[in-house]
PDB file of C-alpha atoms and ligand atoms in Angstrom:
ATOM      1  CA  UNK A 898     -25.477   4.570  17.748  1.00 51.00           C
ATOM      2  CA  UNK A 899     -25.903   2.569  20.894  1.00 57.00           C
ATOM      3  CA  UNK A 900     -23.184  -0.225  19.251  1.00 80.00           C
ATOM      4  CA  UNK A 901     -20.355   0.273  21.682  1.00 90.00           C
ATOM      5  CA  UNK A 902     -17.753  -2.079  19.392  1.00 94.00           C
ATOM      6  CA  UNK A 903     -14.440  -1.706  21.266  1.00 94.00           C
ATOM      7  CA  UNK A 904     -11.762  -0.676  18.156  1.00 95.00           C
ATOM      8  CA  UNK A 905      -8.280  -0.591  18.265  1.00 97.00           C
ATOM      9  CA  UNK A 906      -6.342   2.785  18.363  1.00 97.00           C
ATOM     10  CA  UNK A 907      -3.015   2.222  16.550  1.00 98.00           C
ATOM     11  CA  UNK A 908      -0.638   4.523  18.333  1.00 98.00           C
ATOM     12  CA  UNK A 909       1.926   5.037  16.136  1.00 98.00           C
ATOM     13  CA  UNK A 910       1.457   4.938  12.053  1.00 98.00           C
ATOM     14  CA  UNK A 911       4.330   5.057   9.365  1.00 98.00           C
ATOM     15  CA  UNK A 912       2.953   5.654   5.862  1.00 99.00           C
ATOM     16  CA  UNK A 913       5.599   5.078   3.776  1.00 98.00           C
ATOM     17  CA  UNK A 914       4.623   7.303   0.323  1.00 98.00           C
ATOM     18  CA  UNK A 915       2.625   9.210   2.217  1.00 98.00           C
ATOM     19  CA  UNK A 916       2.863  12.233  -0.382  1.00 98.00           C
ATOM     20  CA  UNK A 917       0.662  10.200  -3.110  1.00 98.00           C
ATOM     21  CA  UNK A 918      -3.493  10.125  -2.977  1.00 98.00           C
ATOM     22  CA  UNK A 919      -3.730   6.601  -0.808  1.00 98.00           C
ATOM     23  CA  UNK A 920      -1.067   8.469   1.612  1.00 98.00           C
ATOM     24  CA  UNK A 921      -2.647  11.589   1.953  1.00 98.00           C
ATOM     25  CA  UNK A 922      -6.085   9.749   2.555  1.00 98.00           C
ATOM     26  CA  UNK A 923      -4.054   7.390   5.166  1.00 98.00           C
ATOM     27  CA  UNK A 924      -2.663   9.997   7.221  1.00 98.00           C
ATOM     28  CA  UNK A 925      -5.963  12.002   7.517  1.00 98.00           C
ATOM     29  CA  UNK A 926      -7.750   8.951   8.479  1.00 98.00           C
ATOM     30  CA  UNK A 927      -5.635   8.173  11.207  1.00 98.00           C
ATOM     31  CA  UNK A 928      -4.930  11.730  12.484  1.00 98.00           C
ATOM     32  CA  UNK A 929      -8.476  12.142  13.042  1.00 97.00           C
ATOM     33  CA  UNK A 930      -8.584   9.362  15.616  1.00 97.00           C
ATOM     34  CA  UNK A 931      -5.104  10.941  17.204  1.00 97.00           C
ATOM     35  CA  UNK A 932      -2.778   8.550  16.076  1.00 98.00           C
ATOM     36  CA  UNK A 933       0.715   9.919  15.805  1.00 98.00           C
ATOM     37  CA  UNK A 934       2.021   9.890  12.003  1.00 98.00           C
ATOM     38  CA  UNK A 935       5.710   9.256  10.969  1.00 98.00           C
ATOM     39  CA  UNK A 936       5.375  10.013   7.108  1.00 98.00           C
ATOM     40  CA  UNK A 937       7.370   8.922   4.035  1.00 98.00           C
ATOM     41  CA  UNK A 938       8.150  10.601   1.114  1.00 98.00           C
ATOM     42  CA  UNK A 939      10.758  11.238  -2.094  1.00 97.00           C
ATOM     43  CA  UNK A 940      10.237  15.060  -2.226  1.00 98.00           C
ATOM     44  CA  UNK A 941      11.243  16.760   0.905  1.00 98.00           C
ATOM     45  CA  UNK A 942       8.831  19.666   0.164  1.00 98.00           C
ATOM     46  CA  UNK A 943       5.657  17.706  -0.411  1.00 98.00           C
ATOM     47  CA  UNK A 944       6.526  15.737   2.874  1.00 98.00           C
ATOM     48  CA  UNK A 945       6.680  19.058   5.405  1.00 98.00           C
ATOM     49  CA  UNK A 946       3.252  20.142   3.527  1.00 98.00           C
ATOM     50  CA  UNK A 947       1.978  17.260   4.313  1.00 98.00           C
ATOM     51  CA  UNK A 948       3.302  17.278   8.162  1.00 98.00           C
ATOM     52  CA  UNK A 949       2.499  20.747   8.579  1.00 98.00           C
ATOM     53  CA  UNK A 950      -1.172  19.382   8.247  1.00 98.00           C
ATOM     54  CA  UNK A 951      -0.254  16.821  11.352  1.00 98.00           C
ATOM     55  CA  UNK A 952       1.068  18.356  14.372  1.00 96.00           C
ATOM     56  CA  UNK A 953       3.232  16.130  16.059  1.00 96.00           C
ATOM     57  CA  UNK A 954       3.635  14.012  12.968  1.00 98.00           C
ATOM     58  CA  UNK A 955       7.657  13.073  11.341  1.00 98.00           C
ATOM     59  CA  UNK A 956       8.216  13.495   7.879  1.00 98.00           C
ATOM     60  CA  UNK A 957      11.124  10.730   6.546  1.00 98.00           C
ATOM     61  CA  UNK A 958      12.211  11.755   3.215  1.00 98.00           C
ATOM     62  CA  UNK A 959      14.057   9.079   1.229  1.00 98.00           C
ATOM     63  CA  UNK A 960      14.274   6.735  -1.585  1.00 98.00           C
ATOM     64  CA  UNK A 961      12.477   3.792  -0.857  1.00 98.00           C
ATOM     65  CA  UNK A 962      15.057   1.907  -3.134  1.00 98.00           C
ATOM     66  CA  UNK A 963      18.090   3.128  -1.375  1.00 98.00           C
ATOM     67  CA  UNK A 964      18.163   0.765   1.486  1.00 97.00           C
ATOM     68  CA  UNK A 965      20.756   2.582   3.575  1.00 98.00           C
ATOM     69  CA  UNK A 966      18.873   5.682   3.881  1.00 98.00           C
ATOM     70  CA  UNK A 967      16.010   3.887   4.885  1.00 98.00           C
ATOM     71  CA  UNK A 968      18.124   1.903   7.319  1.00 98.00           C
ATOM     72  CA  UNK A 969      19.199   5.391   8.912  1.00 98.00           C
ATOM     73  CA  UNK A 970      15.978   7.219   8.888  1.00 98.00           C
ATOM     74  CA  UNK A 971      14.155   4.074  10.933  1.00 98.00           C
ATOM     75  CA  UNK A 972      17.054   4.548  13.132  1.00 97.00           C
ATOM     76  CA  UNK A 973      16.288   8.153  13.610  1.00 97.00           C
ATOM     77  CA  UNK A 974      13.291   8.055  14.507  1.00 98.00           C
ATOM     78  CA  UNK A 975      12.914   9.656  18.208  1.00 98.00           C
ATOM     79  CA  UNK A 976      12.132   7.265  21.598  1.00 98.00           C
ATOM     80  CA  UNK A 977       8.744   9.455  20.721  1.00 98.00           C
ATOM     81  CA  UNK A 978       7.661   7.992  17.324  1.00 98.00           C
ATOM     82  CA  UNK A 979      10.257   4.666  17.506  1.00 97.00           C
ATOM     83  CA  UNK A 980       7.316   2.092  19.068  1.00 98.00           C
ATOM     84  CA  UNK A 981       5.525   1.784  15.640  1.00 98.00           C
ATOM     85  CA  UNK A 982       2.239   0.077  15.760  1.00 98.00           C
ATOM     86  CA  UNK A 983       1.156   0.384  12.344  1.00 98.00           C
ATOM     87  CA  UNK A 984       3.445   0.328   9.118  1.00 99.00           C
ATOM     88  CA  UNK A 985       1.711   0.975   6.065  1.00 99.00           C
ATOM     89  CA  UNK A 986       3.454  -0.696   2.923  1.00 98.00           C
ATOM     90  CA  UNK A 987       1.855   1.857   0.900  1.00 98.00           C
ATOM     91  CA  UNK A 988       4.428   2.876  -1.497  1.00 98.00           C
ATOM     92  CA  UNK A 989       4.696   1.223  -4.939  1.00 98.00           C
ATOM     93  CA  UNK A 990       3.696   1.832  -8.249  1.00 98.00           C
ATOM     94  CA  UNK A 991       3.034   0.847 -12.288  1.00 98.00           C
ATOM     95  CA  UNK A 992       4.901   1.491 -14.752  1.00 98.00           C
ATOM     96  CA  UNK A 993       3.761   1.049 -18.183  1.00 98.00           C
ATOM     97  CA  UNK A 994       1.122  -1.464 -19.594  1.00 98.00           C
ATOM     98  CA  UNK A 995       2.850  -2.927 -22.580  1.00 98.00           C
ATOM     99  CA  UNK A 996       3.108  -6.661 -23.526  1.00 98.00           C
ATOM    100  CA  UNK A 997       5.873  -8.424 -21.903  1.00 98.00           C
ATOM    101  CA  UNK A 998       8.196  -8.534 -25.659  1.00 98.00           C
ATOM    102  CA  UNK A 999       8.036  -4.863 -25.940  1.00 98.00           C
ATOM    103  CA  UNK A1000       8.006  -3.244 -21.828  1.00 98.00           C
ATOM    104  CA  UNK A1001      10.770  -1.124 -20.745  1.00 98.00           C
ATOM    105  CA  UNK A1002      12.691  -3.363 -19.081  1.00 98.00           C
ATOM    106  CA  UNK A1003      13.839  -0.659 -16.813  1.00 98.00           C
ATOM    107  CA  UNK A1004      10.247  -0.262 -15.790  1.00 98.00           C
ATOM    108  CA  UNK A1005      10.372  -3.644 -14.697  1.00 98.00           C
ATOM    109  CA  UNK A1006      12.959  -3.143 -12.698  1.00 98.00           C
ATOM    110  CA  UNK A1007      11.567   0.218 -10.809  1.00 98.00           C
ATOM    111  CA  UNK A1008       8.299  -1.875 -10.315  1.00 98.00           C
ATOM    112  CA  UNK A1009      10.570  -4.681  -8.481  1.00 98.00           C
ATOM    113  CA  UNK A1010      12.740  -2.242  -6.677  1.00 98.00           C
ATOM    114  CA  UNK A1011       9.798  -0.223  -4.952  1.00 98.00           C
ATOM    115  CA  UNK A1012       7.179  -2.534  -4.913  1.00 98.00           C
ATOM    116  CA  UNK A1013       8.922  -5.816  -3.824  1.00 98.00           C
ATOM    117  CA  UNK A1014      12.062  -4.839  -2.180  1.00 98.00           C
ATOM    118  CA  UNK A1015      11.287  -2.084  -0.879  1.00 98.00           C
ATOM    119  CA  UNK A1016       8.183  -3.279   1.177  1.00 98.00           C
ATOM    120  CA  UNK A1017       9.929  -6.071   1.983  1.00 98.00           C
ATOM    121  CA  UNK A1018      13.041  -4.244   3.451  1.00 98.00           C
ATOM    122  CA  UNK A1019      10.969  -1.663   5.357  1.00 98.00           C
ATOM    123  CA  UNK A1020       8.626  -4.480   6.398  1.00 98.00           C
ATOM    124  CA  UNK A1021      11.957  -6.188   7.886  1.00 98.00           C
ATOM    125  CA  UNK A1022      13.476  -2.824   9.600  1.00 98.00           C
ATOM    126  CA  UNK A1023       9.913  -2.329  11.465  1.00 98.00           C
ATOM    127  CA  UNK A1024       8.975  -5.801  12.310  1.00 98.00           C
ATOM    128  CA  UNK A1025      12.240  -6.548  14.487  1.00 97.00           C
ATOM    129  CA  UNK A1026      11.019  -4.033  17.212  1.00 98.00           C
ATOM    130  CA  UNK A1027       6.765  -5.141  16.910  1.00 98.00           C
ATOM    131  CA  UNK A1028       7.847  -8.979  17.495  1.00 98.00           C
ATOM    132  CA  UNK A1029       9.838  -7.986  20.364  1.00 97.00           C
ATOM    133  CA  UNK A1030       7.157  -5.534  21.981  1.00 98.00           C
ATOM    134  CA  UNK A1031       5.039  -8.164  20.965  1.00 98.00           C
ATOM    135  CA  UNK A1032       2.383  -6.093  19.574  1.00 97.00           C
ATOM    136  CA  UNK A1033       1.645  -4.386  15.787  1.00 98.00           C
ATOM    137  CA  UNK A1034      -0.027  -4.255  12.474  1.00 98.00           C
ATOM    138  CA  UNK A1035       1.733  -4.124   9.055  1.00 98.00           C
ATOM    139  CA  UNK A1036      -1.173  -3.209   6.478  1.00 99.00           C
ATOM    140  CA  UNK A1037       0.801  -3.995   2.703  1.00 99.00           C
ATOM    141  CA  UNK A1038      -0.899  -2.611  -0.331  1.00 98.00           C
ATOM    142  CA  UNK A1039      -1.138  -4.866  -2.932  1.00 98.00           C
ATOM    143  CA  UNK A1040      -4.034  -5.154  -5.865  1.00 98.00           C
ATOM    144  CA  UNK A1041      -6.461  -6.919  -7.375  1.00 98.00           C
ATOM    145  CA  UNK A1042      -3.589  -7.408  -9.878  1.00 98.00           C
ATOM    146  CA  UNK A1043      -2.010  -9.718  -7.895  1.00 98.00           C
ATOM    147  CA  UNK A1044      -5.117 -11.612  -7.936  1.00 98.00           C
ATOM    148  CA  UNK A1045      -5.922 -11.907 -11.832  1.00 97.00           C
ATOM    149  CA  UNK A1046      -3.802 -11.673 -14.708  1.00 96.00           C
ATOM    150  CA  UNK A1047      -4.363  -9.113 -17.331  1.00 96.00           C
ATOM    151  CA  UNK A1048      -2.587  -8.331 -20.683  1.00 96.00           C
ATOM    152  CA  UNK A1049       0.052  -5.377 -20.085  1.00 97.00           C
ATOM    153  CA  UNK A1050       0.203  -6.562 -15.773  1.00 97.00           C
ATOM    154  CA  UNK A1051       3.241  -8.348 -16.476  1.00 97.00           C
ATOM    155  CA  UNK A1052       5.641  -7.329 -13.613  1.00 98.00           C
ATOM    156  CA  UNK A1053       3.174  -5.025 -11.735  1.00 98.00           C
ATOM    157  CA  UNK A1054       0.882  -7.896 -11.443  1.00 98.00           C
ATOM    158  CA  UNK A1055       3.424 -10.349 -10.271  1.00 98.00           C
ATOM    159  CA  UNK A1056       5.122  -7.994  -8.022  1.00 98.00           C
ATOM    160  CA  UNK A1057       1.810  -7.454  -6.402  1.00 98.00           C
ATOM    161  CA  UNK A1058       1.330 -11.340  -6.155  1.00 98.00           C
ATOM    162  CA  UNK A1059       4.356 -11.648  -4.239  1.00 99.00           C
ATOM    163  CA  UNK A1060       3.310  -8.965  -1.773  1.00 99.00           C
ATOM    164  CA  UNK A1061       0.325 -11.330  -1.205  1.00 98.00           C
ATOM    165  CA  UNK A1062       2.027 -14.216  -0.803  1.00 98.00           C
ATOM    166  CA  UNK A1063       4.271 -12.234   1.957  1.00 98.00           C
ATOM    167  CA  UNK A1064       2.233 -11.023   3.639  1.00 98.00           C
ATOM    168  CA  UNK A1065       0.953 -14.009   4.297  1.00 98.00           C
ATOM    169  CA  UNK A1066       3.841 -16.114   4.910  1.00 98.00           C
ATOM    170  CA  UNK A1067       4.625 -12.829   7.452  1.00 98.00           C
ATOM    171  CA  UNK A1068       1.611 -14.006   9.020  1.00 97.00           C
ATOM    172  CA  UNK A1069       3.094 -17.599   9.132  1.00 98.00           C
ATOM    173  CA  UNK A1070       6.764 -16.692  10.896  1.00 98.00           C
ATOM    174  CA  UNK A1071       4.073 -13.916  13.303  1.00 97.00           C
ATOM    175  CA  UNK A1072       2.007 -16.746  14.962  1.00 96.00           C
ATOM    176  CA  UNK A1073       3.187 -16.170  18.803  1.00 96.00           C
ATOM    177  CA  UNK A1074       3.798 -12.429  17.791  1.00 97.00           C
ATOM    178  CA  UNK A1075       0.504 -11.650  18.516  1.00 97.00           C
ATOM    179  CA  UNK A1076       1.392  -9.227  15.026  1.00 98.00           C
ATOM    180  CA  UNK A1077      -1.337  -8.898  12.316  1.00 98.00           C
ATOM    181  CA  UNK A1078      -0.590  -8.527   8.889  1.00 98.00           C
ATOM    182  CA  UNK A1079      -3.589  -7.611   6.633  1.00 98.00           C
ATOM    183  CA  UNK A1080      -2.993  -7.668   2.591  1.00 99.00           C
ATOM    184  CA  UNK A1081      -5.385  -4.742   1.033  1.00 98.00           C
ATOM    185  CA  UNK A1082      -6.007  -5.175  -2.544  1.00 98.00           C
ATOM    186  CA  UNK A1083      -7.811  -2.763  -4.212  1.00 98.00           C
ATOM    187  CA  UNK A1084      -9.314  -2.637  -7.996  1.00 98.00           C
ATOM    188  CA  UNK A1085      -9.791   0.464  -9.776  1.00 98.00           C
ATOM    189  CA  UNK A1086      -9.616   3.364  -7.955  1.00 98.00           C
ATOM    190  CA  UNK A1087      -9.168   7.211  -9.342  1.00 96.00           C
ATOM    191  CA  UNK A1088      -5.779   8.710  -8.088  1.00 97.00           C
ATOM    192  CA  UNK A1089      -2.958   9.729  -9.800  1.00 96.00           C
ATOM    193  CA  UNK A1090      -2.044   5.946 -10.068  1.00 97.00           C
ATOM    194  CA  UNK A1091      -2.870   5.861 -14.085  1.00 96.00           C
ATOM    195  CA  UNK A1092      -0.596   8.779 -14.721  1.00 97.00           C
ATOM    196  CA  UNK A1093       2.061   7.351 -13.433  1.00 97.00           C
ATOM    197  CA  UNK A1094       1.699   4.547 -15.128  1.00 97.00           C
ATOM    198  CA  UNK A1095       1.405   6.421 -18.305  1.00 97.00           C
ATOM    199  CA  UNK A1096       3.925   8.912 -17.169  1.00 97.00           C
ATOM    200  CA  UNK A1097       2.437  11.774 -17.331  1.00 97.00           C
ATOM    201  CA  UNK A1098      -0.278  10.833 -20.470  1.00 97.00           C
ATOM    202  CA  UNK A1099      -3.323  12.520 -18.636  1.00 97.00           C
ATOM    203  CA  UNK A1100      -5.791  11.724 -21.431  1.00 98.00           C
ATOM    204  CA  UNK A1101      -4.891   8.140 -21.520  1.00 97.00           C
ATOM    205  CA  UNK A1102      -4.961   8.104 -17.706  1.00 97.00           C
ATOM    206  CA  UNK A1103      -8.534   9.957 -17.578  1.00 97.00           C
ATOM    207  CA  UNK A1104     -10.177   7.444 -20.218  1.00 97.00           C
ATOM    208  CA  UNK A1105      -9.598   4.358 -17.736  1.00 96.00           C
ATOM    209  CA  UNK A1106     -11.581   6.312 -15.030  1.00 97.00           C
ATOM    210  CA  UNK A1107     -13.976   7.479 -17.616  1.00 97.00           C
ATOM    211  CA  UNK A1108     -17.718   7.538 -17.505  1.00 97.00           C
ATOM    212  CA  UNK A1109     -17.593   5.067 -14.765  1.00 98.00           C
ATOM    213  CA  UNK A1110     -17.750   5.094 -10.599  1.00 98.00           C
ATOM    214  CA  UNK A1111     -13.969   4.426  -9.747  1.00 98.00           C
ATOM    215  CA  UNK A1112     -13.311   3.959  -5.545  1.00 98.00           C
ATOM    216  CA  UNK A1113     -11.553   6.935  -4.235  1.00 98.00           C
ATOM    217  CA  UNK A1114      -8.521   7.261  -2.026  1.00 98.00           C
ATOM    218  CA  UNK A1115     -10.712   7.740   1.011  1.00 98.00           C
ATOM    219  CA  UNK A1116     -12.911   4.649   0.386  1.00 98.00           C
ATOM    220  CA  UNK A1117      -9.250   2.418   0.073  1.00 98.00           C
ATOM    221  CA  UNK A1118      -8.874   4.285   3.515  1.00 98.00           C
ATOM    222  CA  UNK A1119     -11.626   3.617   5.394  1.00 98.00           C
ATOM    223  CA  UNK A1120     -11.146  -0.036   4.465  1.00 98.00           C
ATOM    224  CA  UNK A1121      -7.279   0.496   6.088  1.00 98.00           C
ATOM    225  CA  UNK A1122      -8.874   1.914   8.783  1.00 98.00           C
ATOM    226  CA  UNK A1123     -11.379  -0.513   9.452  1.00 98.00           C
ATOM    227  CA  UNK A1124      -9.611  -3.443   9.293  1.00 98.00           C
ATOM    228  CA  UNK A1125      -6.740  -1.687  11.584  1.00 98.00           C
ATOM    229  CA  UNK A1126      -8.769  -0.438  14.185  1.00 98.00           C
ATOM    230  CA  UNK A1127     -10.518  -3.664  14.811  1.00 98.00           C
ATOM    231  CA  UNK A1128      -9.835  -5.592  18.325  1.00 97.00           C
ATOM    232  CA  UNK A1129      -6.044  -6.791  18.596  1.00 95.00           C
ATOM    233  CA  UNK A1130      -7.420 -10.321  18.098  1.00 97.00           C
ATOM    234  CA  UNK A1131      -8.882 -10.263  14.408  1.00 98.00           C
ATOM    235  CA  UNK A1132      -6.373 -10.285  11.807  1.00 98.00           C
ATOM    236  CA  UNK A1133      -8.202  -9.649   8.226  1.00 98.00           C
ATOM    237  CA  UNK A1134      -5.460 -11.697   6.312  1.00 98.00           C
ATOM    238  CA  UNK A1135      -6.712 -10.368   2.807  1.00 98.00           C
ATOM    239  CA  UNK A1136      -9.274  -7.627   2.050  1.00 98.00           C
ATOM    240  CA  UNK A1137     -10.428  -7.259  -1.829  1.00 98.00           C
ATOM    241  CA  UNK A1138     -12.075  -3.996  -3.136  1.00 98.00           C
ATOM    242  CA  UNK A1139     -13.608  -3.583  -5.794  1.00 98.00           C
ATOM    243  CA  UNK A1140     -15.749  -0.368  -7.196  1.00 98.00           C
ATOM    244  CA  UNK A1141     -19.415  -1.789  -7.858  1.00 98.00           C
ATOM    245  CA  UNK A1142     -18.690  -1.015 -11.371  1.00 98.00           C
ATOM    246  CA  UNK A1143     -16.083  -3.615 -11.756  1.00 98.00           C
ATOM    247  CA  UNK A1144     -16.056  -7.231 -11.698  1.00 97.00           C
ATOM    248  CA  UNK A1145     -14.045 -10.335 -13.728  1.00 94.00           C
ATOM    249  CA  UNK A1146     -13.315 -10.553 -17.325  1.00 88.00           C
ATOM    250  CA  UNK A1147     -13.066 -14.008 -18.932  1.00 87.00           C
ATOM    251  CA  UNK A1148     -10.263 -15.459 -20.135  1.00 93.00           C
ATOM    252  CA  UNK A1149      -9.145 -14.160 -23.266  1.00 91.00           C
ATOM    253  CA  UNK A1150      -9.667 -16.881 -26.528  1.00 93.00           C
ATOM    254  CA  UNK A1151      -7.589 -16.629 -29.764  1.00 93.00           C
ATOM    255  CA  UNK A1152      -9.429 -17.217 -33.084  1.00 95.00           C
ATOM    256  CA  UNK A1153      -8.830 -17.510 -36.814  1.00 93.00           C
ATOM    257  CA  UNK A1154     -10.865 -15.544 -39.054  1.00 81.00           C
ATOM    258  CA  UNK A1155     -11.298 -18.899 -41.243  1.00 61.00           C
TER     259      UNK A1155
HETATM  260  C1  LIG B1615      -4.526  -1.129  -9.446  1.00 56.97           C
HETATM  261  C2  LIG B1615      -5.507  -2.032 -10.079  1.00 56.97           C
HETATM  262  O1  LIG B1615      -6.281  -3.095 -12.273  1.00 56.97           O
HETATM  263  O2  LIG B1615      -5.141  -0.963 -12.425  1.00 56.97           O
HETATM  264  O3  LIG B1615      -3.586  -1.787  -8.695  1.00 56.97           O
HETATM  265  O4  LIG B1615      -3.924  -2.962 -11.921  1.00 56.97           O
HETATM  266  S1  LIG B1615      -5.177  -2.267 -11.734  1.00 56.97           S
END
């Protein structure tokens, strides 16, 4: 409308759990300004549905916790798709909202595996080549759980913490790089995100998006996209979303009936 803003086009973007509701909206944002999509998934069928959508666009299927096979499928990536410009730390999840004495600690450590070392092991495979081009944009999901503590966060909360806290020491070892690293931490927003929590509970997923206005998938997008297709010299180091509908509890207060 007359505001000729000049916006960055990120060439290349790998979406690591690209299959999920953030991914999906990820990949359809960027394909519709012609960026070229390398996409990450588990499930080798969901990942060519999702690539048939993308001509042109890669589909890597592996565990994110099995760090060889992500070491090899970075490596395999043709001279075509190799120079990425934007990585997406998208994949993670929650597991479970129970008090710390009675979580599953195997949750715990799914939650630490994806969510901490795998971000940070995909972060370190893709950075290598954007210092020495000089040039690129890792985007890490994290959350408003990361921010403030709430009963049942436990590991998910601190797991997200830490990817806040690397991304911006990233930032730190990146001055020179002329890489930006932008933390995205969003608050409630209505994917499939509560059922996995809940594995698989649908009612007890649907009453935490109930008679309220969650963000979508698409508006955590559009905030991806803004803040990666803004001019090579603006890093957004941290960007917090929150649905109108939410803001801050206080802190919680024990009391005797007496
Ligand atoms: C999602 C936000 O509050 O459900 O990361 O943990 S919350």
């Amino acid at each position: 409308m007359g505001h000729d803003y000049p916006r960055h086009k990120p060439a290349i973007v790998l979406i690591t759990g690209a299959t999920g509701d953030f991914g999906k909206a990820f990949a359809q944002r960027f394909s519709a300004i012609g960026s070229k999509l390398v996409l990450h998934g588990r499930d080798k069928a969901k990942v060519d549905a999702l690539c048939q959508l993308y001509p042109g666009s890669i589909g890597l299927v592996f565990d994110i916790t099995d760090k060889n096979a992500m070491k090899s499928a970075i490596e395999s990536l043709p001279a075509s798709h190799k120079n990425i410009d934007l990585l997406i730390n998208n994949a993670g999840l929650a597991l479970g909202l129970d008090k710390a004495y009675e979580a599953n600690p195997d949750d715990w450590e799914t939650m630490i595996d994806v969510d901490v070392k795998g971000l940070t092991l995909m972060t370190r495979l893709v950075v290598e080549g954007m210092a020495s081009r000089k040039s690129g944009h890792i985007v890490n999901i994290g959350s408003t759980a990361g921010n403030y503590p709430y009963a049942g966060g436990n590991v998910y909360g601190a797991a997200k913490a830490f990817v806040k806290q690397f991304s911006l020491n990233l930032r730190a070892d990146l001055t020179g790089t002329n890489i930006r690293v932008t933390n995205v931490e969003p608050g409630q927003v209505e994917t499939q995100f509560s059922t996995v929590r809940f594995k698989g509970d649908k009612d007890r997923a649907a009453k935490v998006y109930a008679n309220t206005k969650s963000l979508t998938a698409d508006d955590v997008a559009e905030s991806v996209f803004w803040a990666a297709t803004l001019p090579a010299h603006m890093n957004i180091n941290r960007l917090e979303i929150m649905p109108t509908t939410q803001s801050f509890a206080g802190l919680s207060v024990e009391r005797s009936n007496g």
